[in-house]
mmCIF file of C-alpha atoms in Angstrom:
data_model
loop_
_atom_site.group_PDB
_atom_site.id
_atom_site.type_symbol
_atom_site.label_atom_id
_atom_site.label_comp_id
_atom_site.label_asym_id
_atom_site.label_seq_id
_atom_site.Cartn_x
_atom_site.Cartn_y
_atom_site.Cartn_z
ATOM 1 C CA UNK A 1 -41.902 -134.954 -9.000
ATOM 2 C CA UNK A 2 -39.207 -135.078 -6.660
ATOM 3 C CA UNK A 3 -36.634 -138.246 -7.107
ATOM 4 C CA UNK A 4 -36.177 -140.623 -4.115
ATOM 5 C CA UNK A 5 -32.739 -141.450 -2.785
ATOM 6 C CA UNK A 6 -33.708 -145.042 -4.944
ATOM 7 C CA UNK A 7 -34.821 -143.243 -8.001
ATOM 8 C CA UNK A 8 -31.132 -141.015 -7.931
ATOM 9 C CA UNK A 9 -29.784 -144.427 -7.492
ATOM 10 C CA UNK A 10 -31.736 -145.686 -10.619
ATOM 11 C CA UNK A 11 -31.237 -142.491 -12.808
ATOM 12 C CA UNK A 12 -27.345 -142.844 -12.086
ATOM 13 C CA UNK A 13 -27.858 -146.464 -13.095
ATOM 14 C CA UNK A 14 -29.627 -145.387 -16.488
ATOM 15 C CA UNK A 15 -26.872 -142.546 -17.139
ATOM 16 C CA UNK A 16 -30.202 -140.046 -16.824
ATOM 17 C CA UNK A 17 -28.452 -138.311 -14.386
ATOM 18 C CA UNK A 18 -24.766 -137.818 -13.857
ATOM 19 C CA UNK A 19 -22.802 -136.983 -10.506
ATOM 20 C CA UNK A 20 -19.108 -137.352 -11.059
ATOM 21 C CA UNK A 21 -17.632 -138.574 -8.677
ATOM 22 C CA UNK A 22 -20.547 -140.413 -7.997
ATOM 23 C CA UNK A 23 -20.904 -139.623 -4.128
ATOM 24 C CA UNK A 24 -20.618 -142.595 -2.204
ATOM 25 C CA UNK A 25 -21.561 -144.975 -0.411
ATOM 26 C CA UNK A 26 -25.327 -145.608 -1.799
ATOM 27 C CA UNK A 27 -26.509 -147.100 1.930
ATOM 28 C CA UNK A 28 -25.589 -146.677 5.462
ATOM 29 C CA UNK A 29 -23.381 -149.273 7.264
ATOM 30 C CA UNK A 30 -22.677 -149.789 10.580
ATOM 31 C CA UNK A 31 -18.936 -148.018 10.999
ATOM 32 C CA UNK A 32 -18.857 -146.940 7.178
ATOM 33 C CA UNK A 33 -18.665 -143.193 6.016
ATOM 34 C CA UNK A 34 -21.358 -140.780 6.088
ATOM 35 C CA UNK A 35 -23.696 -141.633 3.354
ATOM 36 C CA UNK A 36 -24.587 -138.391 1.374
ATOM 37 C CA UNK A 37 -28.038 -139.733 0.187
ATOM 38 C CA UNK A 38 -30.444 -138.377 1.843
ATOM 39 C CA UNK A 39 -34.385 -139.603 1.486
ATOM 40 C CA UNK A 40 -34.722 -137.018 -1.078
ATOM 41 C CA UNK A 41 -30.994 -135.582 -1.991
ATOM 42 C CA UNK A 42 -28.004 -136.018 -1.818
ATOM 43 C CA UNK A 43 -25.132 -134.396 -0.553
ATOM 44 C CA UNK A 44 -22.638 -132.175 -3.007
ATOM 45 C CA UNK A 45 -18.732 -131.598 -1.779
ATOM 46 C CA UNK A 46 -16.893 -128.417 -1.485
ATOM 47 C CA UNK A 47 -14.183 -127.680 -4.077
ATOM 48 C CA UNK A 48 -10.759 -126.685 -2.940
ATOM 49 C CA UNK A 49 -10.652 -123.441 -5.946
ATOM 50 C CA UNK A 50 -12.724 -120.120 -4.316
ATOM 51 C CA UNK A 51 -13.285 -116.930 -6.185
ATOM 52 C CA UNK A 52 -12.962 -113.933 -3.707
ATOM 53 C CA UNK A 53 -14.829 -110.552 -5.790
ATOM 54 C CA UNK A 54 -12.419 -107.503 -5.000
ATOM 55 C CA UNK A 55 -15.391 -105.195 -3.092
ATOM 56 C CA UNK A 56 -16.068 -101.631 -3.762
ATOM 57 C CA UNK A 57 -13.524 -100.814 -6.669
ATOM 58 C CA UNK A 58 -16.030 -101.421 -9.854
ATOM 59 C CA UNK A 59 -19.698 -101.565 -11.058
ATOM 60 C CA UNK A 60 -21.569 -104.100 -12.356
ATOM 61 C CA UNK A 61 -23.903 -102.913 -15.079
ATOM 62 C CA UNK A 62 -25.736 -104.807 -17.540
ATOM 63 C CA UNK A 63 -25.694 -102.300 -19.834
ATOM 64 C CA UNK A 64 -22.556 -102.271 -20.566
ATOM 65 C CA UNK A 65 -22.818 -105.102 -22.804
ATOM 66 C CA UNK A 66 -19.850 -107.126 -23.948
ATOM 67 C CA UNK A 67 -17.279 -106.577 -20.848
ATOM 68 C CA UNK A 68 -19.128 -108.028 -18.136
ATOM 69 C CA UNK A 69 -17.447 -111.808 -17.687
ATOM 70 C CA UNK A 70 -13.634 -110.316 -18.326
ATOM 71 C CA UNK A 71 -14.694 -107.139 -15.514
ATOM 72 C CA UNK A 72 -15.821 -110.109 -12.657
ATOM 73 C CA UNK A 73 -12.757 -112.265 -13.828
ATOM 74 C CA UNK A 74 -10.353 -109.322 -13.613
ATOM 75 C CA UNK A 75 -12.140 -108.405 -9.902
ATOM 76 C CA UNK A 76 -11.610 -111.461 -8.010
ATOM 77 C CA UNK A 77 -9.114 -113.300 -6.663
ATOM 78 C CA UNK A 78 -8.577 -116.840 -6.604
ATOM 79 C CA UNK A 79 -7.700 -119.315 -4.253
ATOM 80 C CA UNK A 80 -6.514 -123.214 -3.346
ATOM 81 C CA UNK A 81 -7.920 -124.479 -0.103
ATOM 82 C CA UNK A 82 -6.267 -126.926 1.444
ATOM 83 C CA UNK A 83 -7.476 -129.110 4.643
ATOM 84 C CA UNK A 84 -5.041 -127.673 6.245
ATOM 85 C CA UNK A 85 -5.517 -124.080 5.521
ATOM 86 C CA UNK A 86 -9.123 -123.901 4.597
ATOM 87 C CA UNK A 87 -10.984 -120.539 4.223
ATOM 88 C CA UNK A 88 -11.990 -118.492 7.106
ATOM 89 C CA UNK A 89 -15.482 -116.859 5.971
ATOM 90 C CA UNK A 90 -15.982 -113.708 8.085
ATOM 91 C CA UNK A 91 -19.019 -112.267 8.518
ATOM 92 C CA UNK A 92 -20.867 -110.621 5.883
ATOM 93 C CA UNK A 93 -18.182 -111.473 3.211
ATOM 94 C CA UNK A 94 -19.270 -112.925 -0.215
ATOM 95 C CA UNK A 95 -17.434 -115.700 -2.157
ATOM 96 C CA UNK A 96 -17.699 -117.902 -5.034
ATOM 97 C CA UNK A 97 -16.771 -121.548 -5.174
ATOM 98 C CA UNK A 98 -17.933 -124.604 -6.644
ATOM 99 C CA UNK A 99 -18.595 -128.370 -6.209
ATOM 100 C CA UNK A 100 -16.352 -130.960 -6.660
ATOM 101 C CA UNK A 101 -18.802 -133.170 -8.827
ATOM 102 C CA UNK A 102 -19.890 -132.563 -11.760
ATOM 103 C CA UNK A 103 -23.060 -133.102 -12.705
ATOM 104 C CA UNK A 104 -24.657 -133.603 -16.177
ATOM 105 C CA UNK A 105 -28.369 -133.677 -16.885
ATOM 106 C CA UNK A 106 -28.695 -135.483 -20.734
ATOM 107 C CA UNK A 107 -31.618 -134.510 -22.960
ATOM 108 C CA UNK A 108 -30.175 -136.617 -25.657
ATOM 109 C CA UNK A 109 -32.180 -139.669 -24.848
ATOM 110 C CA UNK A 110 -35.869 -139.670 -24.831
ATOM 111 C CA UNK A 111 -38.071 -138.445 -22.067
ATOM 112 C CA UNK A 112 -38.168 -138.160 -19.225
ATOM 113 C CA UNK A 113 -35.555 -135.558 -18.102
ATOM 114 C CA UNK A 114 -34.278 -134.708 -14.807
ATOM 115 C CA UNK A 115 -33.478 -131.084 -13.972
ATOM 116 C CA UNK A 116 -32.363 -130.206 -10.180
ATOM 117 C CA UNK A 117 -32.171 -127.758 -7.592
ATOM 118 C CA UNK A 118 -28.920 -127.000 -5.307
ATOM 119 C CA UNK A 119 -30.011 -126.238 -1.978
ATOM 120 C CA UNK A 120 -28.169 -125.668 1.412
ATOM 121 C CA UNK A 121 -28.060 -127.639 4.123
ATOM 122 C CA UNK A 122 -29.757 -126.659 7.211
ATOM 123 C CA UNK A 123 -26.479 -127.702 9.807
ATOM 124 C CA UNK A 124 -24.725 -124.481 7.755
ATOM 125 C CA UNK A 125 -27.988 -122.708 7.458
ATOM 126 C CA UNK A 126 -28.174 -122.276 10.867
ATOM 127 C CA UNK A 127 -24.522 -120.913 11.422
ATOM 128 C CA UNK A 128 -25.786 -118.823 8.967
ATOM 129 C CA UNK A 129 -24.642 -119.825 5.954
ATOM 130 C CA UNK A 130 -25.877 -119.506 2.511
ATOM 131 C CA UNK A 131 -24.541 -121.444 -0.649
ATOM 132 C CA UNK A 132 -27.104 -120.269 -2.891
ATOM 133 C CA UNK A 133 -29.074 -117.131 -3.779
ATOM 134 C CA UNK A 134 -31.279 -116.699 -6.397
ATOM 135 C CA UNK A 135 -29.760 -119.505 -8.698
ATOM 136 C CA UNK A 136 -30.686 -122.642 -7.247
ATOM 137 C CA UNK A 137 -31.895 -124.329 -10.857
ATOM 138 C CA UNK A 138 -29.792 -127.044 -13.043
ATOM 139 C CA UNK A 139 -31.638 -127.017 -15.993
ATOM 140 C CA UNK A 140 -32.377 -129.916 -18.465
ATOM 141 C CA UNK A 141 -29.329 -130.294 -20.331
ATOM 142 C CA UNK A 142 -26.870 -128.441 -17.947
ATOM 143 C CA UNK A 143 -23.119 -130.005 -17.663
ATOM 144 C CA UNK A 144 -20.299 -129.127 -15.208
ATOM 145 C CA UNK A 145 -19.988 -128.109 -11.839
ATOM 146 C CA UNK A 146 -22.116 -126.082 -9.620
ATOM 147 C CA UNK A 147 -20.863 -122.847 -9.197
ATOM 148 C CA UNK A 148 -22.096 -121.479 -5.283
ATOM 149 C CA UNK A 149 -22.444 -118.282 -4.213
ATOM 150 C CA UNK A 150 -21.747 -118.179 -0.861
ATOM 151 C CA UNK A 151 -22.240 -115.471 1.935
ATOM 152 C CA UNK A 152 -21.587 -115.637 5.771
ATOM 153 C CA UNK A 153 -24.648 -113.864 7.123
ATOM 154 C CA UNK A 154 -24.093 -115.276 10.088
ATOM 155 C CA UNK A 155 -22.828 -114.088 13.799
ATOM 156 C CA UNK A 156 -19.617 -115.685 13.767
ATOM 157 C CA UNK A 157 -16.955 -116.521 10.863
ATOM 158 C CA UNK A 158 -17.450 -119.634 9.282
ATOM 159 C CA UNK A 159 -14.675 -122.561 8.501
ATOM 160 C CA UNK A 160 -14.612 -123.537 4.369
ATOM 161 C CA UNK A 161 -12.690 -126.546 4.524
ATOM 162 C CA UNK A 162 -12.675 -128.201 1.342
ATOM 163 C CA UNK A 163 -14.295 -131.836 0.544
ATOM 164 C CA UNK A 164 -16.511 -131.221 3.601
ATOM 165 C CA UNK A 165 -20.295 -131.183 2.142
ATOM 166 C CA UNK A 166 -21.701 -128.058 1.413
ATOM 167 C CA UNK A 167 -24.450 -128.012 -0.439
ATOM 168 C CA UNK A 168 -27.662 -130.821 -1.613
ATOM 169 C CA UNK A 169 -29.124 -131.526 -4.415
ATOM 170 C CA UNK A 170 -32.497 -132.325 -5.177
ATOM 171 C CA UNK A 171 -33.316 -134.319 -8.425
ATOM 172 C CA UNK A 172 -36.774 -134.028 -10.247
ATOM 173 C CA UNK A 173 -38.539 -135.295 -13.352
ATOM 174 C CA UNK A 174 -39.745 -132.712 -15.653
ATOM 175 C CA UNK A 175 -43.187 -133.710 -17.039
ATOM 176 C CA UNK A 176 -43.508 -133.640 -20.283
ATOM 177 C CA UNK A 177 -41.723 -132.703 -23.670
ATOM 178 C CA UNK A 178 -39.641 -129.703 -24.010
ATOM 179 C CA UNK A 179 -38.228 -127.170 -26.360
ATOM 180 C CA UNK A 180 -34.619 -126.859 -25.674
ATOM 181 C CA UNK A 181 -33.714 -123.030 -24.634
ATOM 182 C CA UNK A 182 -36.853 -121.788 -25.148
ATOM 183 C CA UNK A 183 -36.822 -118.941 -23.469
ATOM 184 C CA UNK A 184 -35.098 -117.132 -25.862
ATOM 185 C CA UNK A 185 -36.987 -117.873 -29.027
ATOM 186 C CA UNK A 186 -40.308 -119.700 -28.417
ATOM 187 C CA UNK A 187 -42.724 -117.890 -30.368
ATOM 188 C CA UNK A 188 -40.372 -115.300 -32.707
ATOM 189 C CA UNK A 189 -40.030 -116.016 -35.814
ATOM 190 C CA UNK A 190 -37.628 -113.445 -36.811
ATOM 191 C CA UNK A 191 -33.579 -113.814 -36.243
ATOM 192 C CA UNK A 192 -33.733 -110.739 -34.254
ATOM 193 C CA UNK A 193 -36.087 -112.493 -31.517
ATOM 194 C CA UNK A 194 -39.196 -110.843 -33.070
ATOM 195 C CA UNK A 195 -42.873 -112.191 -32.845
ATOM 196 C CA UNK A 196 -44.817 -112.293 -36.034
ATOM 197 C CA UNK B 1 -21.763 -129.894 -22.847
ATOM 198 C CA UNK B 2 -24.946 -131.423 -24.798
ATOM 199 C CA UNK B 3 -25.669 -131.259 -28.747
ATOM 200 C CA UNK B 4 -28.559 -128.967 -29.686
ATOM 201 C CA UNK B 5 -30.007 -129.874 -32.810
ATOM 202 C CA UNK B 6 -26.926 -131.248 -34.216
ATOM 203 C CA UNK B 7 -29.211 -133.792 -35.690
ATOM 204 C CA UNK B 8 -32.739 -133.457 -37.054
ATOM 205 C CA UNK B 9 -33.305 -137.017 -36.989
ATOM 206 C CA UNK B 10 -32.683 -137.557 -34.196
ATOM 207 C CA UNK B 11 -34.342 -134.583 -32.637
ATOM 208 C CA UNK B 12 -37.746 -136.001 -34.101
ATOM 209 C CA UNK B 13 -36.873 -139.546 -33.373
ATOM 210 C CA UNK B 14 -36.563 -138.451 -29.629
ATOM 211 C CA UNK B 15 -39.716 -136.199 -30.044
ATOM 212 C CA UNK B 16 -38.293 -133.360 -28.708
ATOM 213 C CA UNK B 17 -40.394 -130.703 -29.981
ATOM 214 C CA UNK B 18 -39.076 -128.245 -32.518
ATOM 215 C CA UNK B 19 -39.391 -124.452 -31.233
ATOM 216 C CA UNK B 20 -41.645 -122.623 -33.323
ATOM 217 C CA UNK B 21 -39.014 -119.905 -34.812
ATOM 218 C CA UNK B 22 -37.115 -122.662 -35.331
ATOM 219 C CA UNK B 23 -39.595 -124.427 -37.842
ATOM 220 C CA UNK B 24 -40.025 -121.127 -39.651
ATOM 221 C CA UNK B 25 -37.068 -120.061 -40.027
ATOM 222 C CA UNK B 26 -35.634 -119.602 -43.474
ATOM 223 C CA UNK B 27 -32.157 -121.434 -44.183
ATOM 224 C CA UNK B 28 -32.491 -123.883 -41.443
ATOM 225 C CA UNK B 29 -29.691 -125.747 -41.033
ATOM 226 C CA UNK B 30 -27.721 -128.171 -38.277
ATOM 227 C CA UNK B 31 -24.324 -128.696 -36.891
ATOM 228 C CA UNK B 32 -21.845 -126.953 -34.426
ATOM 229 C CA UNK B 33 -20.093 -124.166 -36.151
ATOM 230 C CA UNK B 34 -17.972 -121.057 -34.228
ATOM 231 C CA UNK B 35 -18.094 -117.770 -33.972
ATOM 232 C CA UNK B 36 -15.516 -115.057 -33.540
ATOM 233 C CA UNK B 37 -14.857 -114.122 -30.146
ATOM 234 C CA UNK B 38 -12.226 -112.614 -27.584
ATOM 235 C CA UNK B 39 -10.633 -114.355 -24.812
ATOM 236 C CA UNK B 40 -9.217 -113.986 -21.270
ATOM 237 C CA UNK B 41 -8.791 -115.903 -18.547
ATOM 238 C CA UNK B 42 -11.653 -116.717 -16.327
ATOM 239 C CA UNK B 43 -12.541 -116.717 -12.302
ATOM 240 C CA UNK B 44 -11.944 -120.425 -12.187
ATOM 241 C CA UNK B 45 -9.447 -122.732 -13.511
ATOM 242 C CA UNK B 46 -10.274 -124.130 -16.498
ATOM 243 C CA UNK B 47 -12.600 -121.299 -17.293
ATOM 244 C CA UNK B 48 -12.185 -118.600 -20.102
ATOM 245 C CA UNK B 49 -14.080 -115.179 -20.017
ATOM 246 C CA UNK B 50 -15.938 -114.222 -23.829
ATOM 247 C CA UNK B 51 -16.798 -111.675 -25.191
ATOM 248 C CA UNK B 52 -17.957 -111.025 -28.771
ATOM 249 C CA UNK B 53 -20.206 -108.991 -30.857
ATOM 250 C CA UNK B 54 -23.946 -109.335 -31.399
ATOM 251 C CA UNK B 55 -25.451 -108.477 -34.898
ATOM 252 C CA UNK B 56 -26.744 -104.627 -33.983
ATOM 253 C CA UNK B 57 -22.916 -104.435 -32.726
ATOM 254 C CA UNK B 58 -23.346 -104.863 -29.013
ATOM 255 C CA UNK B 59 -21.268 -106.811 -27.155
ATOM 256 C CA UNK B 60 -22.373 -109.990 -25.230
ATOM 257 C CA UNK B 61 -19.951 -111.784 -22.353
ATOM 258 C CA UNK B 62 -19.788 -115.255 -21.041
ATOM 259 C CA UNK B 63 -17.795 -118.018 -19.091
ATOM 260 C CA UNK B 64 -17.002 -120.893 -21.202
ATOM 261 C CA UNK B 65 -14.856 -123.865 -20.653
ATOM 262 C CA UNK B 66 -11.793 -125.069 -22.695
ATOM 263 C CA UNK B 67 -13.579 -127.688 -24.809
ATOM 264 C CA UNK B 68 -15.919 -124.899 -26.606
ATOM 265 C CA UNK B 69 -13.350 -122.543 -27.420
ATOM 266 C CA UNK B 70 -10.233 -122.448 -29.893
ATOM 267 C CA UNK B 71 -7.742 -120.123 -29.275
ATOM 268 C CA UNK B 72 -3.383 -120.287 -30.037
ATOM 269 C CA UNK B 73 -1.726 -119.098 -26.947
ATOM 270 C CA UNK B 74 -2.124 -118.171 -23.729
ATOM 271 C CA UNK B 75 -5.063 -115.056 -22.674
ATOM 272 C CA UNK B 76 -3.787 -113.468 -20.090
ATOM 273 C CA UNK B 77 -6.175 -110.312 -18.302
ATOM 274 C CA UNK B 78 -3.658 -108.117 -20.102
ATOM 275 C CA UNK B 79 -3.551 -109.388 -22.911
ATOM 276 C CA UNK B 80 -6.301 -111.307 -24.252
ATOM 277 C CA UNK B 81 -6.492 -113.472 -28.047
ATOM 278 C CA UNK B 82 -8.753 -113.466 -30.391
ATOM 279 C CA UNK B 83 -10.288 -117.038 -30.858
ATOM 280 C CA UNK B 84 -13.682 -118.738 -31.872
ATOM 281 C CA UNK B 85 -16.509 -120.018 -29.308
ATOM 282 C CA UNK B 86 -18.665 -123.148 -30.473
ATOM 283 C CA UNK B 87 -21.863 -122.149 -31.918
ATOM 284 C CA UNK B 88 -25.010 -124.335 -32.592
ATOM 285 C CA UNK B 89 -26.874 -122.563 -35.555
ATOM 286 C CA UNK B 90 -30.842 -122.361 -35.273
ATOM 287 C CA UNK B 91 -31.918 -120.577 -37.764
ATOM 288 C CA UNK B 92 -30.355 -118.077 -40.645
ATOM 289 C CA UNK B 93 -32.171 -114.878 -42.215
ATOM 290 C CA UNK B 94 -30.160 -112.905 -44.739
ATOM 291 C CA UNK B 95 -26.626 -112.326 -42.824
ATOM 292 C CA UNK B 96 -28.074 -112.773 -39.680
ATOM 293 C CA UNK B 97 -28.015 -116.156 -37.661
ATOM 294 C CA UNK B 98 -29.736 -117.169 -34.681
ATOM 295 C CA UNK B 99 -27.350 -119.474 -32.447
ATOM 296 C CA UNK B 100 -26.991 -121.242 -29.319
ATOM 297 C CA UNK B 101 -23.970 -120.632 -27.239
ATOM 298 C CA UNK B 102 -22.667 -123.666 -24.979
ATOM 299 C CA UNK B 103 -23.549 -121.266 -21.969
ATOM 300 C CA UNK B 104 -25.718 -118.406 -21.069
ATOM 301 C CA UNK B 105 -24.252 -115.070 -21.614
ATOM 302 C CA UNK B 106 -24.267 -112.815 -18.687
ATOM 303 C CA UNK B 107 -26.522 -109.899 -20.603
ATOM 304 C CA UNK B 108 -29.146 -112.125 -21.577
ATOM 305 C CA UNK B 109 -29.633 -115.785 -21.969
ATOM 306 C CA UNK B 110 -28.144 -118.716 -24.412
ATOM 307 C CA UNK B 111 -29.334 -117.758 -27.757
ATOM 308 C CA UNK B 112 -28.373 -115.274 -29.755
ATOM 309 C CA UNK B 113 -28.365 -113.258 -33.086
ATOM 310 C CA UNK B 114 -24.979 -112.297 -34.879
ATOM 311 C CA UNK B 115 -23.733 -111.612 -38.410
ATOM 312 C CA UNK B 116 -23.440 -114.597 -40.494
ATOM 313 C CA UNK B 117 -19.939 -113.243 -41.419
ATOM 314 C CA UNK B 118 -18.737 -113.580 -37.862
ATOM 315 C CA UNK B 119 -19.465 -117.654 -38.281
ATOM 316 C CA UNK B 120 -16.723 -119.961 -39.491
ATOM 317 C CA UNK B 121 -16.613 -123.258 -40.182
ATOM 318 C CA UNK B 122 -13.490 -125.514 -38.544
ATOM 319 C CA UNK B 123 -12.635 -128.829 -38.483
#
């Protein structure tokens, strides 16, 4: 079940869901700021920090277990966006960045819990712009920013100007109890991740 | 980042269901403990790239932030430290331990098996 802009509203009330900085304002006003809620999401902000991946001068490979976090740190590049020198996306280049809010999904209380989904928004979409491939889920329990992996795919290079909103996200109620990180050992019984 | 079973009480009280292995695993026991690890800087501020040793002696990797590591010094790409990453034990068999890291490791997921020996208690 999807959450309303009121139910966000209500879940940020009942510290069930966490944005921080809470985007703001909750409602439209006549002359005030754009309001980020939309009837079904709301909006995320760009961060000023971008990680630009070095191209062509390593291999990623899963197999070579152990290495792989300190080989992407040690093949990108970081920068500080500024309003006024933002980040000129040209086409077909890949970068990482993040949002400014963090957001925090608690499973200490009791049921329900919220996970999420960070989607794009279909003004960039259509410049062609993605902010997310492949790793659009905030699970249960997840704290911290989102990180966005963003790609220019479109005909023209694209403006990344930080603060300006980037990406949405889309709050939902998971139904039902769950069995934190399961994925890894639901149903083993051995240390070794081994079903009986 | 969130408490996994740091508390069996409460875990119950809240009903959150207890993962099968979990329940049969000898040794069971609670709280955040850490685990030996290497450290160098990250792709974003704030952020530390791990790496560390799983029990069959492959390595595992993973971001992590500040507040779940401890480390003296500063890592630099050069020149990382050795250091400890905060661990939530699941489940112990002989001198092996099932634990939850505070992220996902890039290889494969949040939960993982090392060498009890590898595990150190610090307050």
């Amino acid at each position: 079940m999807i959450l309303s802009n009121c139910e966000i509203h209500t879940a940020l009330d009942e510290g069930r869901l966490v944005i921080d900085p809470e985007p703001s304002p909750r409602q439209l006003t006549v002359g005030g700021s754009h309001c980020p809620y939309d009837t079904h999401s709301v909006d995320l902000k760009l961060h000023s920090e971008i990680i630009i991946p070095e191209s062509g001068k390593f291999v990623v490979d899963l197999t070579e277990a152990g290495s792989l976090s300190d080989d992407l740190a040690r093949h990108s590049k970081k920068e500080i966006l500024t309003e006024d020198r933002p980040y000129k996306l040209k086409r077909g280049k890949f970068i990482l960045a993040r949002t400014i809010e963090k957001i925090a999904l608690p499973i200490s209380g009791e049921p329900p819990y919220l996970a999420a989904r960070i989607e794009g928004k279909s003004s960039r979409a259509r410049c062609g712009l993605l902010v997310h491939f492949t790793a659009p889920t905030v699970h249960p329990g997840f704290e911290g920013t989102l990180t966005l992996e963003i790609i220019n795919l479109g005909p023209a290079a694209f403006m990344l100007v930080p603060g300006m909103y980037i990406a949405q996200l889309i709050v939902e109620q998971v139904h039902g109890r769950i069995n934190q990180n399961p994925s890894q050992f639901q149903d083993q019984s051995t240390p070794q991740g081994h079903s009986s | 980042m969130s408490i996994y079973y740091a508390n069996i009480e409460q875990k119950i009280d809240s009903n959150i269901s207890i993962p099968r292995g979990v329940m049969k695993g000898k040794g069971l026991f609670m709280g955040n403990k850490w685990l030996d690890c290497t450290i160098s800087p990250g792709q974003f501020t704030g952020e530390f790239a791990v790496q560390g040793e799983l029990f069959d002696n492959t390595g595992f990797s993973l971001f992590a932030t500040k507040e779940d590591l401890k480390f003296e010094g500063k890592p630099a790409s050069d020149k990382p430290v050795s250091g400890f990453i905060k661990i939530t034990p699941l489940m112990q068999e002989n001198d092996l331990q099932l634990v939850s890291l505070p992220r996902p490791t890039l290889e494969n997921g949040r939960s993982i098996t090392v060498r009890t020996e590898h595990i150190k208690e610090i307050c």
